[in-house]
Each structure stands twice: as structure tokens, then as C-alpha cells.
């Protein structure tokens, strides 16, 4: 039974048991509806406690049911029935009360929670709005400002904050929730344990204030509909009657649920959870990582080191000499201190993490490392030298990883005495923030080494995606085809600003040219020079980027790139010198420029990405289309609400 009612007069204990997260499946909705009837009709029952078995309170509607025809009883009716019950219900919350789960709790007359519980309405992340009264009830309980923030951001709040907001009435201890809730429910029988409620609707939320708030939310949403719809629903809650607001909320919910954006975001929800599920690694025990080494303390080495320290792994960093080691240490400490400043780690933790870090110029200091990640210059000869030194100084069973962006990891592994220990771990910059980790499988890597890579990702709270060896793996290879398409359109008549604007309007965090200016044009230039000897002479090659690099225009760091940057500004302006170079190259190629619509730019880029993704799938470089979507969303700013380039291009896994 997914929902049971046990009567211990004067209380009825309603328990939901629907593993893994007590989602509101049809059986749970039906069970709750029956529970209301049973409680209403039993005179011995004076109050009810709603609690959940397992690791969490109800974590929301059952997302898997959204694609199917809805079955009665619908959730809003269940919650209305709980709210209308003549006996008070107390929700006893542990784990997470999310989405429909939070709405069920809001339908209950009282709420208590354990201190580490979290409550939230994350529907916007699924392209939805709360669809069972959340937008109507939450502003009445915690006020419009707080509710608008919670509902449009989708961010949950911790129990302590929920208590301060009035979202829960009281906190129990972490271990005595049930007893505490029973006690609370008993008190609700005679006395009305009514909590203070903010005045509703609040006078200050006039038309002007709504216009302003909704405008700001629309801007931030960059094309995603759900946050805007969520705000409109909260406005309805303030301006319409309770019943009309609930009806309007449901209409918005159903429209979004059946729309493309929610389908895409639901795809992403499940895609994110399947990247680490590799059948062949299911029964393979990973090696324990008690200590790690990092070679190179530049942008990536320092970021990876900080990220590992924050995950509780002691790190030894090796640089070329003592001065470089000191500089690397400085970068690591700066990142840790920034986390401390933002309140993410305590004073004591900061000191402990600093103590768990050593910087050195001596490879002998890596004797205890269980895993070493190399993040030195992107140069095969340098990487091979580093791997030689690692062979000499590391334990025979230590895992040796490279963070290379493009180089052939098979070639690196071939030089190792034990190639089964060599793997690619491709982190993204800034490594302590970016969630993506491409795990590069060489031809010779052992299952144990791979399993350790996945376990490390989990510990570092990264989302791992398995990729085979090829130039640029999954992400950088697709990026290269995307950029190539941009270069073609540039030479054919579009301007950098037109392409950037089209892609921002597509939902990308940044346009391709402004992105290059931020990251530095020199990286791509070095890579193009490396690939030049093997380039097909018949393939179209656009020289504009090379011409900029030859002039030392490397982007923001040199004040000039695709755009011109005034002293201290990160916002570029179109540069007539760049336009002149583009014109020259067009003339040399015999091209008379034509105009491009925004839609054509967007379609051509999407198609280029999808096509390269299909090649990557066909070659077995990626496991699934969903994995490719995750790489592009998490690592390259592809809009989540479009589901990734494969989903958006109509390529789905079977
Ligand atoms: N429906 C169906 N399946 C769900 C689910 C849901 N709401 N939430 C989680 N699951 C599944 C996951 O897919 C996963 O399945 P798998 O084991 O087959 O991969 C399993 O439950 C465990 O989930 P996680 O791996 O995510 O477990 P965690 O412990 O890391 O996280 C969680 C738990 C915080 C509850 C997280 O799963 C989560 O955020 N879930 C989604 C919550 C949500 O968005 N709720 C709103 C739903 S929409 C809604 O309620 C509409 C309403 O307003 C009408
Ligand atoms: P970087 O130039 O910032 O840092 C490289 C560091 O390696 C320097 O501090 C240098 O002193 C050190 N180094 C060079 N040779 C060494 C040696 N023999 N022994 C010890 N240390 C040595 O470079 P960055 O950007 O950190 O890149 C490092 C690697 O990570 C490259 O392979 C790059 O392709 C890859 N990468 C870079 C990303 C980025 O966005 N910058 C993203 C993902 C991967």
C-alpha cells in the first residue's frame, strides 16, 4: 500500500510509502483522497499527521506521468480535499518537500520539519509552474516578495529559513520528527495554533510594481517561459478570487506541461541522472582516493585542486619550479578564500583545506597519491615528459589522468608502463564551479580506472559524461563545428555582432565571438596550427580569425579581439578594423556578402551541432544522444530549456 492510515485516537497517522522519493503517482493521490474520507468519517479522529517513509517527504508530482493521459483524482482536488477536511492535518517533513510535495504540505493546516529538511517549488526548472495551488497558497503564507522569489527561481529553502518565513510552524530534532509531529497535532485539536499571516493581497503590489518585477524576470529567463508564467500566476493569486486564481494556475500549468520547453527540460532532468549509469561498471569497485596530485598550477590545475580540496581530498601540486609552485598555491588559496568570503566554508574549514594542500617542484612528493591529474600546457611533448616523470615517482597502482582539451589520450597512454591506469579527466573552467566532467575512455583503460573516475566525479559533485578519444572529445568537437559554421556565415556576409545577438536570442549565455574574446583567441589559433598539416586542402577554410591573431588581437586580455574593449571594460564594441579584415577576406574568396536573418543563423548553427553530434554517436565517441545534450548544456551554455542540440534537432535515444 502506498498510503496507509493508522488510527491512534485522537490521531490518524497517514503514511506515504512510494520509493524512491514518494512522488505523487496516481496510487498516492488516490490513497490520500481515501485517507481524507476515512479521517472525515471516523469520529474518534480529531487530527491527522501526514508523514513519509524512506529518505524524503513527497518530492513532487511523478514526472514520468506527465507524458501520459492524466488520471483522477487530480492533485489540486486532493489538496483541496485535505485543506477542506474538518480535522486539522499536520505535515511532518523530512528530506525534501518539493513541487507537489510542498503544495500538499501547504494544503495541510500545519507544518513541522526536521532542521535539515528543504522545501521548495522547483517546477520552473522543469518548464512548469506549480500546478496544485502553490502559486495561490504560498504568497498567502509567506508574503508575495518571498513567494515570488521562491516560485520563479525554483530554489528550495532550508528548514530554518522556512521557519523564519512562516512556511513551517516549528522544527523538531533530526531524529524525533514523528513524536514531535504527533505532539504538535494533538495541540491543534482544541486550540487554533494559527500562525501569523501577512496581509493579503498586499497594497504595495500595484500594476507598476508587477510590470517591473515581471519585466526583470523575463529578462533573466532569456527565452524560458516558465519563470514568467510563474510570476503571472502569482499576480493572478493577488488579483483574482481564490477559485479563479487556482483555475488560472491550472490552465497555465497544463499549457506549459504540454509545451516543448517542459518536454525538453524533463528530458534534461532524466538525462542528467543517466550519464553516470554505465552498465558495465555496475559491479566494479572504484579505488579509494585518499590523496591526489595535480601537475601544473595554472588556470585549470589550480581550479581542479581547489575543487578536490572542497570535496575533502588532500592535494599535492607539482609545478615547474618553486616560483611557479608558489604562484599555483596562490591561485588555489584565492579560490578557497573566495568560497570562504561567500560563506560557503567556515574559518576553520578554510584553514583545514589550506593545510591539506602542498605545492612543490619535486615529483617525489607524489609518492602517496592515489590519483594524479596533469594540467600542464596543451603540448604533446610536454605531456609525455610529465607522464614519464609520473611513472618514475608515483605508486604502481596510482591512476594517471590528463586534463587535455584535444590531444590524443591513447597516444599518451601508449607511453605508460601500465596503460590501463591512464584516463582523460576533462574538467571545465572554472573547474571548481563547472559541473561537467568528460571522462575520456582510452582503448586500454581498465574498468576499475573508469569506475574510479566516475566515483571521483560523484565525490566532487560533478556530472560525468563518458567520451571516447577523438579531437576535442564530445564538447570541443561540437564547439569546433559550431565555430566553423559561424566563420562561414561571417565570410558570407553576417557580422560578429549579428551572429552573437542571434545566439544570445537563441538562449545561449554568450554569443560565439564574444565568448572567444573572453576565453582568448590564442587557444583556438594554436589548435588550428596543430591541425593544419592534416587539414583537407579541399575543405573550406576561413582565415579571418588567424588574421586577427597575427595582429595580436587575442580578445579581452589584449583589449582587442573580435570587438574593441575600452580600458577596464568587458563589453566590446564593433571595431571598423575587424570589419575591414572581414571585407578583405570576403574579397579574396570572391564572395559578395549577403544578409542573414536571425532564424537562419540559429538554424544553421543548431544543424551543425546536431550533425556533428550524430557523427559522434555513430563513431561511438558518445554513449547516448542524451549524454551529448548534457555536455553542451553543462559545459557550453546551450539553453537547458531547448533540451540540448540533439533533443532540439530531433535526435532522441531509443
Ligand atoms: N518523479 C518521478 N521520478 C522522480 C522524481 C519525480 N518527481 N524525483 C526523483 N525521481 C527519480 C529520479 O529520476 C531517480 O530515478 P532513478 O533512480 O531511476 O534514476 C530517483 O527518483 C532518485 O532521484 P535522484 O537521483 O535525483 O535522488 P536524490 O536523492 O539525488 O534527489 C530529489 C532527490 C531532491 C527529490 C531530486 O530527485 C529532485 O529534485 N526531484 C525532482 C523534484 C521536482 O522537481 N519536483 C517537482 C515535480 S513537478 C510538480 O510537482 C508539479 C506540481 O506542481 C503539480
Ligand atoms: P595554463 O597555462 O594556465 O597552466 C599551465 C601550467 O602548467 C602553468 O602554470 C605551467 O607553469 C605548468 N607547467 C607547464 N609545464 C609543466 C611541467 N612540465 N611540470 C609542471 N608544471 C608545468 O593552462 P591551462 O589553461 O590551465 O590548461 C592546462 C591544460 O588544461 C591544457 O591541457 C588545456 O588544454 C586544458 N584545459 C584548459 C581549459 C581552459 O579553459 N583553460 C579547459 C579544459 C582543459
XYZ file of C-alpha atoms and ligand atoms in Angstrom, residues 20-21 23-24 55-56 59-64 66 75 96 98-101 103 121-123 126 128-132 250 253 269-270 273 277, ligand 1:
89
model
C 12.438 6.258 -4.042
C 11.145 9.826 -3.454
C 6.389 11.063 -5.876
C 2.667 11.750 -6.192
C 14.549 9.185 2.634
C 12.216 12.087 1.953
C 9.349 15.205 -3.703
C 6.687 16.277 -6.169
C 4.354 15.091 -8.860
C 5.500 11.951 -10.661
C 7.387 13.445 -13.598
C 7.116 10.186 -15.530
C 3.417 13.921 -17.339
C -3.614 16.682 -7.403
C 12.715 17.439 0.625
C 9.293 19.778 -3.394
C 6.778 20.811 -6.024
C 3.514 18.939 -5.490
C 5.001 17.723 -2.184
C 1.868 22.004 -2.248
C 8.671 24.783 -5.651
C 11.226 23.806 -8.334
C 8.650 23.408 -11.137
C 11.003 21.513 -15.424
C 6.365 24.279 -15.408
C 4.733 26.307 -12.706
C 3.293 24.825 -9.521
C 0.022 23.297 -10.685
C -1.742 22.375 -7.483
C -4.001 25.020 -13.580
C 0.366 24.549 -15.787
C 16.088 16.034 -15.786
C 16.340 12.350 -16.698
C 20.556 11.280 -13.939
C 24.722 4.817 -15.131
N 9.006 12.000 -10.368
C 9.472 10.822 -10.831
N 10.702 10.355 -10.535
C 11.464 11.099 -9.733
C 11.037 12.325 -9.208
C 9.738 12.787 -9.557
N 9.240 13.927 -9.094
N 12.031 12.838 -8.453
C 13.037 11.957 -8.488
N 12.706 10.904 -9.265
C 13.506 9.711 -9.517
C 14.796 10.030 -10.245
O 14.596 10.035 -11.640
C 15.683 8.890 -9.799
O 15.318 7.754 -10.549
P 16.415 6.666 -10.966
O 16.954 6.137 -9.677
O 15.659 5.708 -11.795
O 17.448 7.455 -11.743
C 15.233 8.646 -8.360
O 13.937 9.213 -8.257
C 16.123 9.304 -7.316
O 16.296 10.665 -7.667
P 17.703 11.386 -7.535
O 18.764 10.533 -8.137
O 17.533 12.760 -8.058
O 17.893 11.367 -5.954
P 18.496 12.467 -4.998
O 18.408 11.918 -3.631
O 19.805 12.947 -5.530
O 17.499 13.732 -5.102
C 15.409 14.854 -5.099
C 16.216 13.634 -4.634
C 15.976 16.134 -4.448
C 13.982 14.664 -4.681
C 15.535 15.001 -6.642
O 15.212 13.745 -7.217
C 14.624 16.016 -7.259
O 14.938 17.185 -7.247
N 13.490 15.578 -7.825
C 12.590 16.405 -8.583
C 11.788 17.299 -7.687
C 10.839 18.125 -8.500
O 11.198 18.768 -9.479
N 9.578 18.149 -8.086
C 8.584 18.883 -8.785
C 7.919 17.980 -9.761
S 6.747 18.840 -10.749
C 5.417 19.012 -9.740
O 5.449 18.620 -8.614
C 4.227 19.662 -10.358
C 3.203 20.017 -9.354
O 3.263 21.381 -9.097
C 1.813 19.691 -9.852
